[in-house]
Amino acid sequence: MGTITFENETFNYKWWQGERLYSSAESPIGFDVETEKIHPYRPLKEGEDPAEVPSCPLTVPKLAIGMAYDGKQLVLIHPQDMDKFLNIHRYGQLVGHNIQFDFWAIAKSLPKSAQESMFQMGDRNGLHDTMIMDMLLQLATGKYRRVGFQKDGDKARMYPTS
């Protein structure tokens, strides 16, 4: 067990041991996965800066760790336990930022049963994405977060934000 402080609040965390976390539509489980570093699909040329390589296509990064928070407990999920975690929580509600990336990493790294659990959650509206919700809010209100730089002048555009 360990602790982390964020915005003057301290949270305890532990490795997930197979327990079911609480979730409901009003109180979904915060969920995220971290991956190994994303690498360009092709090898870098001599002297080439990785930042100069076009972002697509990329190799799908391998799952490194998962995290979940139900408002009471914060758990770290080892990749070997992620399939079991998703199976136990397939009838729950998960919310994440850019959750389609998490799905992508899970699909690459885990057995098909993990993908099936994620599809089940999605089919019954159990997956929620804060990045998509933010973009829909920008679209609905007309209040965009950034200005895009274009040859024909600056125009407000909708961008995903963190």
Short mmCIF file of C-alpha atoms in Angstrom, two decimals:
data_model
loop_
_atom_site.label_atom_id
_atom_site.label_comp_id
_atom_site.label_asym_id
_atom_site.label_seq_id
_atom_site.Cartn_x
_atom_site.Cartn_y
_atom_site.Cartn_z
CA MET A 1 0.00 0.00 0.00
CA GLY A 2 1.14 3.53 -0.67
CA THR A 3 -0.11 7.10 -0.71
CA ILE A 4 -0.24 9.86 -3.28
CA THR A 5 -1.10 13.51 -2.72
CA PHE A 6 -3.00 15.40 -5.39
CA GLU A 7 -4.29 18.96 -4.97
CA ASN A 8 -3.71 18.82 -1.19
CA GLU A 9 -5.70 15.59 -0.83
CA THR A 10 -4.02 12.30 0.08
CA PHE A 11 -5.15 9.03 -1.47
CA ASN A 12 -4.18 5.51 -0.41
CA TYR A 13 -3.59 2.98 -3.17
CA LYS A 14 -2.94 -0.73 -3.27
CA TRP A 15 -2.60 -3.54 -5.76
CA TRP A 16 -5.98 -4.89 -6.87
CA GLN A 17 -6.65 -8.26 -5.19
CA GLY A 18 -9.78 -9.39 -7.05
CA GLU A 19 -12.38 -7.35 -5.16
CA ARG A 20 -15.34 -5.78 -6.94
CA LEU A 21 -15.26 -1.99 -6.90
CA TYR A 22 -18.52 -0.10 -6.46
CA SER A 23 -20.00 1.58 -9.52
CA SER A 24 -23.31 2.94 -10.72
CA ALA A 25 -24.45 5.28 -13.48
CA GLU A 26 -24.23 8.14 -10.98
CA SER A 27 -20.86 7.02 -9.61
CA PRO A 28 -18.77 5.26 -12.27
CA ILE A 29 -15.32 3.82 -11.66
CA GLY A 30 -12.53 6.11 -12.83
CA PHE A 31 -10.37 3.97 -15.10
CA ASP A 32 -7.08 4.43 -16.94
CA VAL A 33 -4.29 2.35 -18.35
CA GLU A 34 -0.71 3.30 -18.91
CA THR A 35 1.38 1.82 -21.66
CA GLU A 36 4.95 1.51 -22.73
CA LYS A 37 6.24 4.41 -24.77
CA ILE A 38 4.58 4.80 -28.17
CA HIS A 39 7.04 4.23 -30.99
CA PRO A 40 6.71 5.22 -34.63
CA TYR A 41 5.67 2.39 -36.91
CA ARG A 42 8.87 2.67 -38.89
CA PRO A 43 12.39 2.82 -37.46
CA LEU A 44 13.90 6.28 -37.11
CA LYS A 45 16.42 7.33 -39.74
CA GLU A 46 19.87 8.34 -38.57
CA GLY A 47 19.72 11.76 -36.92
CA GLU A 48 15.91 11.94 -37.18
CA ASP A 49 14.09 13.51 -34.25
CA PRO A 50 11.14 11.33 -33.07
CA ALA A 51 9.04 14.52 -32.76
CA GLU A 52 9.39 15.04 -36.53
CA VAL A 53 7.96 11.63 -37.43
CA PRO A 54 4.30 11.77 -38.47
CA SER A 55 2.06 10.50 -35.68
CA CYS A 56 0.40 7.83 -37.84
CA PRO A 57 0.75 5.01 -38.22
CA LEU A 58 2.04 4.06 -34.81
CA THR A 59 2.63 0.71 -33.27
CA VAL A 60 0.08 -0.13 -30.59
CA PRO A 61 1.85 0.18 -27.24
CA LYS A 62 1.88 -2.68 -24.77
CA LEU A 63 -0.17 -2.38 -21.57
CA ALA A 64 2.04 -1.53 -18.56
CA ILE A 65 -0.42 -0.96 -15.68
CA GLY A 66 -4.04 -0.11 -14.98
CA MET A 67 -5.65 2.08 -12.35
CA ALA A 68 -9.20 2.28 -11.05
CA TYR A 69 -10.88 4.48 -8.44
CA ASP A 70 -14.42 4.02 -7.14
CA GLY A 71 -14.47 7.05 -4.83
CA LYS A 72 -13.31 5.00 -1.85
CA GLN A 73 -10.34 2.99 -2.97
CA LEU A 74 -7.65 3.49 -5.58
CA VAL A 75 -6.22 0.28 -7.00
CA LEU A 76 -3.35 -0.47 -9.33
CA ILE A 77 -4.06 -3.34 -11.72
CA HIS A 78 -1.22 -5.53 -12.95
CA PRO A 79 -1.56 -6.36 -16.67
CA GLN A 80 -1.88 -10.07 -15.84
CA ASP A 81 -4.96 -9.24 -13.71
CA MET A 82 -6.63 -6.83 -16.16
CA ASP A 83 -8.69 -9.52 -17.91
CA LYS A 84 -10.09 -10.67 -14.53
CA PHE A 85 -10.75 -7.04 -13.48
CA LEU A 86 -12.70 -6.31 -16.68
CA ASN A 87 -14.65 -9.57 -16.40
CA ILE A 88 -15.69 -8.84 -12.79
CA HIS A 89 -16.69 -5.27 -13.70
CA ARG A 90 -18.29 -5.93 -17.11
CA TYR A 91 -21.72 -4.92 -15.73
CA GLY A 92 -20.31 -1.79 -14.07
CA GLN A 93 -19.70 1.72 -15.32
CA LEU A 94 -16.20 2.90 -16.30
CA VAL A 95 -15.21 6.47 -17.11
CA GLY A 96 -11.86 7.43 -18.56
CA HIS A 97 -10.18 10.10 -20.62
CA ASN A 98 -9.67 8.87 -24.20
CA ILE A 99 -10.98 5.44 -23.22
CA GLN A 100 -10.80 4.25 -26.84
CA PHE A 101 -6.99 4.38 -26.46
CA ASP A 102 -7.29 2.23 -23.32
CA PHE A 103 -9.46 -0.21 -25.30
CA TRP A 104 -6.84 -0.24 -28.07
CA ALA A 105 -4.03 -1.07 -25.63
CA ILE A 106 -6.16 -3.74 -23.91
CA ALA A 107 -7.07 -5.31 -27.25
CA LYS A 108 -3.40 -5.47 -28.22
CA SER A 109 -2.09 -6.84 -24.93
CA LEU A 110 -4.78 -9.07 -23.47
CA PRO A 111 -6.83 -12.15 -24.39
CA LYS A 112 -9.99 -11.81 -26.47
CA SER A 113 -12.13 -12.19 -23.32
CA ALA A 114 -10.89 -8.74 -22.14
CA GLN A 115 -12.03 -7.21 -25.42
CA GLU A 116 -15.38 -8.98 -25.08
CA SER A 117 -15.84 -7.52 -21.56
CA MET A 118 -15.11 -4.03 -22.94
CA PHE A 119 -17.55 -4.56 -25.83
CA GLN A 120 -20.22 -5.73 -23.35
CA MET A 121 -19.73 -2.56 -21.30
CA GLY A 122 -19.93 -0.42 -24.42
CA ASP A 123 -23.03 -2.21 -25.73
CA ARG A 124 -24.95 -1.40 -22.55
CA ASN A 125 -23.64 2.17 -22.23
CA GLY A 126 -21.20 1.33 -19.45
CA LEU A 127 -18.17 3.12 -20.98
CA HIS A 128 -17.86 6.88 -20.72
CA ASP A 129 -15.16 9.10 -22.20
CA THR A 130 -14.44 12.54 -20.74
CA MET A 131 -12.52 13.61 -23.85
CA ILE A 132 -15.51 12.94 -26.11
CA MET A 133 -17.86 14.58 -23.59
CA ASP A 134 -15.62 17.67 -23.56
CA MET A 135 -15.64 17.86 -27.37
CA LEU A 136 -19.44 17.53 -27.43
CA LEU A 137 -19.69 20.33 -24.88
CA GLN A 138 -17.48 22.55 -27.07
CA LEU A 139 -19.66 21.75 -30.08
CA ALA A 140 -22.91 22.40 -28.22
CA THR A 141 -21.83 25.69 -26.68
CA GLY A 142 -19.66 27.01 -29.50
CA LYS A 143 -16.97 27.76 -26.90
CA TYR A 144 -13.81 26.18 -28.24
CA ARG A 145 -10.68 25.66 -26.16
CA ARG A 146 -8.04 26.62 -28.73
CA VAL A 147 -7.53 28.44 -31.96
CA GLY A 148 -6.21 26.48 -34.91
CA PHE A 149 -3.51 28.03 -37.08
CA GLN A 150 -4.44 27.89 -40.73
CA LYS A 151 -3.10 29.51 -43.90
CA ASP A 152 -6.35 31.42 -44.39
CA GLY A 153 -6.24 32.97 -40.93
CA ASP A 154 -6.98 31.94 -37.39
CA LYS A 155 -10.27 30.19 -36.87
CA ALA A 156 -11.64 28.69 -33.70
CA ARG A 157 -11.68 24.92 -33.89
CA MET A 158 -12.70 22.10 -31.61
CA TYR A 159 -9.77 20.21 -30.11
CA PRO A 160 -9.64 17.41 -27.57
CA THR A 161 -8.21 18.65 -24.31
CA SER A 162 -6.80 17.09 -21.19
#
